[in-house]
Amino acid sequence: MLHTKEYYEQMPHDTRNPSHWHALFLDKSIPFNPDAKAAFLYDSSTKSRQFLYPVVKAFARISIVLMQVFKIFIPNLINAPKMLHKSLFWGMKYFITPEANFLILRHFYLGSEVLRFIKDNVRGAENIPMNPLKPTAVSHVRDNLFLEHDLNLYNFIINLNKAIDEKGVKVSKQEKPDFSAISATPIPFEQFRHRWTNFIDLGTAIEIFTPVYQFYLTDADFWRATNSLQLDEVIGIYAATIMDCPEKLTALNNKHPMIPLPMAGAAFRLLLHGFSTEVLHALLVQAKLEQQRQAALVDVE
């Protein structure tokens, strides 16, 4: 069972013992898709997150440090992205919660839409190559999904800024942004496996996956992947410039990538990365729906 917004909408409110998660779900201080928010909060409230996460976190971060020392001497001994993604697929399918799988696949889907939105709203950038990732099933992870996502971010920023330099175009405010890339309807995911073994929450799973990611990739690939998590700031600035709403960037808190952060904290930054993408996409969905509402009013008049 995937816990969606109805789970929290029907939750009773005990004034003497109010739920932390209920309060956060009802809070409207930042834009967030209701079903994604419910999945995120439910997953964060599990026993796995409360008791397993602190233990796994300690061992995972020690593993990252030790492996980093090892890769000082043999940085390119292992380079097996296919094996990495097979491992991630099996872990996701059989061990992590449906809510975590829902949020992971949403992240790739929404990230592709945000990049396309920026491209569509920079005049002169029409020919920038894109590689949209829109997985609808856990099995799609086997297609080097995580690695392709990292490459997409870097390639997009490089290609966009090359176009800016070569053609004299710029990222600027658009009076009527093109929201055709942004989906305002539910993503058609296949049903997620939900057995007794699917108990590991998103935060714990990411802590486990991070040293696995490091093991199967070269040191340079892992370094690039961890630094990509801070590109939220760059993408957010592009989108906020187009929308003319810099104040909306308050939820982006991965810090600017020009000052890279230690690898040991990559798992936590990955959570922030997913959170930032959800907020930014929800902001664009709100703007799209408002644009449609305004257009409908004009048609009526």
CSV table of C-alpha atoms in Angstrom, one decimal:
chain,number,residue,atom,x,y,z
A,1,MET,CA,0.0,0.0,0.0
A,2,LEU,CA,1.4,3.4,-1.0
A,3,HIS,CA,0.4,6.0,1.6
A,4,THR,CA,-0.9,9.1,-0.2
A,5,LYS,CA,-2.6,12.3,0.9
A,6,GLU,CA,-5.8,10.6,2.1
A,7,TYR,CA,-3.7,8.9,4.8
A,8,TYR,CA,-3.0,12.3,6.5
A,9,GLU,CA,-6.3,14.0,5.5
A,10,GLN,CA,-8.2,11.4,7.5
A,11,MET,CA,-5.8,11.4,10.4
A,12,PRO,CA,-7.6,12.5,13.7
A,13,HIS,CA,-6.3,15.5,15.5
A,14,ASP,CA,-5.6,15.0,19.2
A,15,THR,CA,-4.9,18.4,20.7
A,16,ARG,CA,-3.2,16.8,23.7
A,17,ASN,CA,-0.9,14.7,21.5
A,18,PRO,CA,-0.7,16.3,18.0
A,19,SER,CA,1.2,14.4,15.3
A,20,HIS,CA,4.4,16.0,14.1
A,21,TRP,CA,3.9,14.4,10.6
A,22,HIS,CA,0.2,15.6,10.5
A,23,ALA,CA,1.3,19.1,11.2
A,24,LEU,CA,4.0,19.1,8.5
A,25,PHE,CA,1.6,17.6,5.9
A,26,LEU,CA,-1.0,20.4,6.5
A,27,ASP,CA,1.7,23.1,6.5
A,28,LYS,CA,1.5,25.1,3.2
A,29,SER,CA,4.6,27.3,3.7
A,30,ILE,CA,6.3,25.7,0.7
A,31,PRO,CA,4.8,24.2,-2.5
A,32,PHE,CA,4.9,20.4,-2.5
A,33,ASN,CA,2.8,17.7,-4.3
A,34,PRO,CA,0.4,16.3,-1.7
A,35,ASP,CA,0.9,12.6,-2.6
A,36,ALA,CA,4.7,13.1,-2.7
A,37,LYS,CA,4.6,14.9,0.6
A,38,ALA,CA,2.5,12.2,2.2
A,39,ALA,CA,4.9,9.5,1.0
A,40,PHE,CA,7.9,11.5,2.2
A,41,LEU,CA,6.5,12.1,5.7
A,42,TYR,CA,5.2,8.5,6.1
A,43,ASP,CA,8.5,7.1,5.0
A,44,SER,CA,10.3,9.4,7.5
A,45,SER,CA,8.0,8.3,10.4
A,46,THR,CA,8.8,4.5,10.1
A,47,LYS,CA,10.6,2.4,12.7
A,48,SER,CA,13.3,1.9,10.1
A,49,ARG,CA,14.0,5.6,10.0
A,50,GLN,CA,13.9,6.0,13.7
A,51,PHE,CA,16.0,3.0,14.8
A,52,LEU,CA,17.9,1.6,11.8
A,53,TYR,CA,18.9,4.8,10.1
A,54,PRO,CA,21.3,6.1,12.9
A,55,VAL,CA,23.2,2.8,13.0
A,56,VAL,CA,23.4,2.4,9.2
A,57,LYS,CA,24.4,6.0,8.9
A,58,ALA,CA,27.4,5.6,11.2
A,59,PHE,CA,28.7,2.5,9.4
A,60,ALA,CA,28.0,3.9,5.9
A,61,ARG,CA,30.0,7.0,6.5
A,62,ILE,CA,32.9,5.2,8.0
A,63,SER,CA,32.9,3.0,4.9
A,64,ILE,CA,33.0,6.0,2.6
A,65,VAL,CA,36.0,7.4,4.4
A,66,LEU,CA,37.9,4.1,4.4
A,67,MET,CA,37.1,3.5,0.7
A,68,GLN,CA,38.2,7.0,-0.1
A,69,VAL,CA,41.6,6.3,1.5
A,70,PHE,CA,41.8,3.1,-0.5
A,71,LYS,CA,41.0,4.9,-3.8
A,72,ILE,CA,43.8,7.4,-3.2
A,73,PHE,CA,46.1,4.6,-4.3
A,74,ILE,CA,43.9,2.7,-6.8
A,75,PRO,CA,41.3,5.2,-8.0
A,76,ASN,CA,40.3,3.3,-11.1
A,77,LEU,CA,40.4,-0.3,-10.0
A,78,ILE,CA,36.6,-0.8,-10.3
A,79,ASN,CA,34.4,0.8,-13.0
A,80,ALA,CA,31.2,-1.2,-13.2
A,81,PRO,CA,28.1,1.0,-13.7
A,82,LYS,CA,26.0,-1.9,-15.0
A,83,MET,CA,26.7,-4.0,-11.9
A,84,LEU,CA,26.0,-0.9,-9.7
A,85,HIS,CA,22.6,-0.4,-11.2
A,86,LYS,CA,21.7,-4.1,-11.0
A,87,SER,CA,22.5,-3.9,-7.3
A,88,LEU,CA,20.4,-0.7,-6.9
A,89,PHE,CA,17.5,-2.3,-8.7
A,90,TRP,CA,17.5,-5.4,-6.5
A,91,GLY,CA,17.8,-3.3,-3.4
A,92,MET,CA,14.9,-1.1,-4.5
A,93,LYS,CA,12.7,-3.9,-5.6
A,94,TYR,CA,13.0,-6.2,-2.6
A,95,PHE,CA,14.0,-4.1,0.4
A,96,ILE,CA,12.9,-0.5,0.3
A,97,THR,CA,9.4,0.8,0.9
A,98,PRO,CA,6.9,1.6,-1.8
A,99,GLU,CA,7.0,5.2,-0.7
A,100,ALA,CA,10.7,5.4,-1.1
A,101,ASN,CA,10.5,3.9,-4.6
A,102,PHE,CA,7.8,6.3,-5.5
A,103,LEU,CA,9.9,9.3,-4.5
A,104,ILE,CA,13.1,8.0,-6.2
A,105,LEU,CA,11.4,7.5,-9.6
A,106,ARG,CA,9.5,10.8,-9.2
A,107,HIS,CA,12.9,12.5,-8.8
A,108,PHE,CA,14.2,11.4,-12.2
A,109,TYR,CA,10.9,12.2,-13.8
A,110,LEU,CA,10.5,15.7,-12.3
A,111,GLY,CA,14.2,16.5,-12.9
A,112,SER,CA,13.8,15.9,-16.6
A,113,GLU,CA,10.8,18.2,-16.7
A,114,VAL,CA,12.5,21.0,-14.9
A,115,LEU,CA,15.5,20.9,-17.3
A,116,ARG,CA,13.1,20.9,-20.3
A,117,PHE,CA,11.2,23.9,-18.8
A,118,ILE,CA,14.4,25.9,-18.6
A,119,LYS,CA,15.4,25.0,-22.1
A,120,ASP,CA,11.9,25.9,-23.5
A,121,ASN,CA,12.1,29.4,-21.9
A,122,VAL,CA,15.6,30.4,-23.0
A,123,ARG,CA,15.3,31.9,-26.5
A,124,GLY,CA,18.0,30.6,-28.8
A,125,ALA,CA,18.6,27.4,-26.8
A,126,GLU,CA,16.2,25.3,-28.8
A,127,ASN,CA,18.9,23.0,-30.2
A,128,ILE,CA,20.4,22.0,-26.9
A,129,PRO,CA,20.5,18.2,-26.8
A,130,MET,CA,18.4,16.6,-24.1
A,131,ASN,CA,18.2,13.1,-22.6
A,132,PRO,CA,14.9,13.0,-20.7
A,133,LEU,CA,14.6,10.3,-18.0
A,134,LYS,CA,11.0,9.3,-17.2
A,135,PRO,CA,11.0,6.0,-15.5
A,136,THR,CA,7.7,4.5,-14.5
A,137,ALA,CA,8.9,1.2,-13.0
A,138,VAL,CA,11.7,0.1,-10.7
A,139,SER,CA,13.1,-2.1,-13.5
A,140,HIS,CA,14.0,1.1,-15.4
A,141,VAL,CA,16.8,1.7,-12.9
A,142,ARG,CA,18.9,-1.0,-14.6
A,143,ASP,CA,19.4,1.3,-17.6
A,144,ASN,CA,22.1,3.2,-15.8
A,145,LEU,CA,19.4,5.6,-14.5
A,146,PHE,CA,21.3,7.2,-11.6
A,147,LEU,CA,24.5,7.8,-13.6
A,148,GLU,CA,22.6,9.2,-16.6
A,149,HIS,CA,20.8,11.6,-14.3
A,150,ASP,CA,24.1,13.0,-13.0
A,151,LEU,CA,25.4,13.3,-16.5
A,152,ASN,CA,22.2,15.1,-17.7
A,153,LEU,CA,22.7,17.8,-15.1
A,154,TYR,CA,26.3,18.6,-16.1
A,155,ASN,CA,25.7,18.3,-19.8
A,156,PHE,CA,22.6,20.6,-19.6
A,157,ILE,CA,24.5,23.3,-17.7
A,158,ILE,CA,27.5,23.1,-20.1
A,159,ASN,CA,25.4,23.1,-23.3
A,160,LEU,CA,23.1,25.9,-22.1
A,161,ASN,CA,26.0,28.2,-21.2
A,162,LYS,CA,27.8,27.4,-24.4
A,163,ALA,CA,24.7,28.6,-26.2
A,164,ILE,CA,24.6,31.7,-24.1
A,165,ASP,CA,28.2,32.5,-25.0
A,166,GLU,CA,28.0,31.6,-28.7
A,167,LYS,CA,24.6,33.1,-29.5
A,168,GLY,CA,24.4,35.9,-27.1
A,169,VAL,CA,21.2,34.6,-25.5
A,170,LYS,CA,20.5,34.7,-21.8
A,171,VAL,CA,18.3,33.3,-19.0
A,172,SER,CA,15.8,36.1,-18.3
A,173,LYS,CA,12.3,36.7,-17.0
A,174,GLN,CA,9.5,35.5,-19.3
A,175,GLU,CA,6.2,37.3,-19.1
A,176,LYS,CA,4.3,34.1,-20.2
A,177,PRO,CA,6.5,31.1,-19.5
A,178,ASP,CA,6.1,28.0,-21.5
A,179,PHE,CA,4.9,25.3,-19.1
A,180,SER,CA,4.3,22.5,-21.7
A,181,ALA,CA,7.2,20.4,-20.2
A,182,ILE,CA,5.6,20.4,-16.7
A,183,SER,CA,3.1,17.6,-15.8
A,184,ALA,CA,0.3,18.7,-13.5
A,185,THR,CA,-1.3,15.2,-13.4
A,186,PRO,CA,-0.2,12.0,-11.6
A,187,ILE,CA,2.7,10.1,-13.1
A,188,PRO,CA,1.6,6.6,-14.3
A,189,PHE,CA,3.9,4.5,-12.2
A,190,GLU,CA,3.6,0.7,-12.2
A,191,GLN,CA,2.5,-0.8,-8.8
A,192,PHE,CA,5.4,-1.0,-6.3
A,193,ARG,CA,6.2,-4.3,-4.6
A,194,HIS,CA,5.0,-4.3,-1.0
A,195,ARG,CA,6.0,-7.4,1.0
A,196,TRP,CA,7.4,-7.8,4.5
A,197,THR,CA,11.0,-7.4,3.2
A,198,ASN,CA,10.1,-3.9,1.8
A,199,PHE,CA,10.7,-2.1,5.1
A,200,ILE,CA,13.8,0.1,4.6
A,201,ASP,CA,13.0,3.8,4.4
A,202,LEU,CA,14.4,6.3,1.9
A,203,GLY,CA,17.0,7.9,4.2
A,204,THR,CA,18.4,4.5,5.3
A,205,ALA,CA,18.4,3.2,1.8
A,206,ILE,CA,20.4,6.2,0.5
A,207,GLU,CA,22.9,5.7,3.3
A,208,ILE,CA,23.4,2.1,2.2
A,209,PHE,CA,23.4,2.9,-1.5
A,210,THR,CA,26.1,5.6,-1.2
A,211,PRO,CA,29.1,3.4,-0.3
A,212,VAL,CA,27.8,0.9,-2.9
A,213,TYR,CA,27.8,3.7,-5.5
A,214,GLN,CA,31.3,4.6,-4.4
A,215,PHE,CA,32.5,1.0,-4.6
A,216,TYR,CA,31.4,0.3,-8.2
A,217,LEU,CA,32.5,3.6,-9.7
A,218,THR,CA,35.9,5.2,-10.2
A,219,ASP,CA,37.0,7.9,-7.8
A,220,ALA,CA,36.4,10.6,-10.4
A,221,ASP,CA,32.9,9.3,-11.2
A,222,PHE,CA,31.9,9.2,-7.6
A,223,TRP,CA,33.4,12.7,-6.9
A,224,ARG,CA,31.5,14.1,-9.9
A,225,ALA,CA,28.2,12.4,-8.7
A,226,THR,CA,28.5,13.7,-5.2
A,227,ASN,CA,29.2,17.3,-6.4
A,228,SER,CA,26.2,17.1,-8.7
A,229,LEU,CA,24.0,17.2,-5.7
A,230,GLN,CA,24.7,20.9,-5.2
A,231,LEU,CA,23.6,21.8,-8.7
A,232,ASP,CA,20.2,22.4,-7.2
A,233,GLU,CA,21.3,26.0,-6.6
A,234,VAL,CA,22.2,26.5,-10.2
A,235,ILE,CA,19.0,25.0,-11.6
A,236,GLY,CA,16.9,26.8,-9.1
A,237,ILE,CA,18.5,30.2,-10.0
A,238,TYR,CA,17.7,29.6,-13.7
A,239,ALA,CA,14.1,28.7,-13.0
A,240,ALA,CA,13.6,31.6,-10.5
A,241,THR,CA,15.0,34.0,-13.0
A,242,ILE,CA,12.6,32.9,-15.7
A,243,MET,CA,9.7,33.1,-13.2
A,244,ASP,CA,11.0,36.3,-11.5
A,245,CYS,CA,10.6,34.8,-8.0
A,246,PRO,CA,14.0,34.7,-6.3
A,247,GLU,CA,12.3,34.6,-2.9
A,248,LYS,CA,11.1,31.1,-3.7
A,249,LEU,CA,14.6,29.8,-3.5
A,250,THR,CA,14.5,29.6,0.3
A,251,ALA,CA,13.8,25.8,0.2
A,252,LEU,CA,17.0,25.1,-1.8
A,253,ASN,CA,19.7,24.5,0.8
A,254,ASN,CA,22.3,22.3,-0.8
A,255,LYS,CA,24.8,25.2,-0.9
A,256,HIS,CA,26.5,26.5,-4.0
A,257,PRO,CA,28.6,23.9,-5.9
A,258,MET,CA,31.6,26.2,-6.3
A,259,ILE,CA,32.4,25.1,-2.7
A,260,PRO,CA,32.2,21.3,-2.7
A,261,LEU,CA,31.2,19.6,0.5
A,262,PRO,CA,32.8,16.4,2.0
A,263,MET,CA,31.8,13.1,0.4
A,264,ALA,CA,30.8,11.6,3.7
A,265,GLY,CA,27.7,13.7,3.8
A,266,ALA,CA,26.6,12.8,0.3
A,267,ALA,CA,23.6,10.7,1.4
A,268,PHE,CA,22.1,13.5,3.4
A,269,ARG,CA,22.7,15.9,0.5
A,270,LEU,CA,20.9,13.5,-1.8
A,271,LEU,CA,17.8,13.7,0.4
A,272,LEU,CA,18.0,17.5,0.1
A,273,HIS,CA,18.5,17.2,-3.6
A,274,GLY,CA,15.3,15.2,-3.9
A,275,PHE,CA,13.4,17.6,-1.6
A,276,SER,CA,14.6,20.6,-3.6
A,277,THR,CA,13.5,19.1,-6.9
A,278,GLU,CA,10.0,18.4,-5.5
A,279,VAL,CA,9.6,22.0,-4.2
A,280,LEU,CA,10.8,23.5,-7.5
A,281,HIS,CA,8.6,21.3,-9.6
A,282,ALA,CA,5.6,22.0,-7.4
A,283,LEU,CA,6.2,25.7,-7.8
A,284,LEU,CA,6.2,25.4,-11.6
A,285,VAL,CA,3.0,23.3,-11.4
A,286,GLN,CA,1.3,26.0,-9.3
A,287,ALA,CA,2.4,28.7,-11.8
A,288,LYS,CA,1.1,26.5,-14.7
A,289,LEU,CA,-2.3,26.1,-13.2
A,290,GLU,CA,-2.5,29.8,-12.4
A,291,GLN,CA,-1.6,30.6,-16.0
A,292,GLN,CA,-4.4,28.2,-17.2
A,293,ARG,CA,-6.9,29.8,-14.8
A,294,GLN,CA,-6.1,33.3,-16.0
A,295,ALA,CA,-6.4,32.2,-19.6
A,296,ALA,CA,-9.8,30.6,-18.9
A,297,LEU,CA,-11.0,33.8,-17.3
A,298,VAL,CA,-10.0,35.8,-20.4
A,299,ASP,CA,-11.8,33.3,-22.6
A,300,VAL,CA,-15.0,33.7,-20.5
A,301,GLU,CA,-14.8,37.5,-20.7
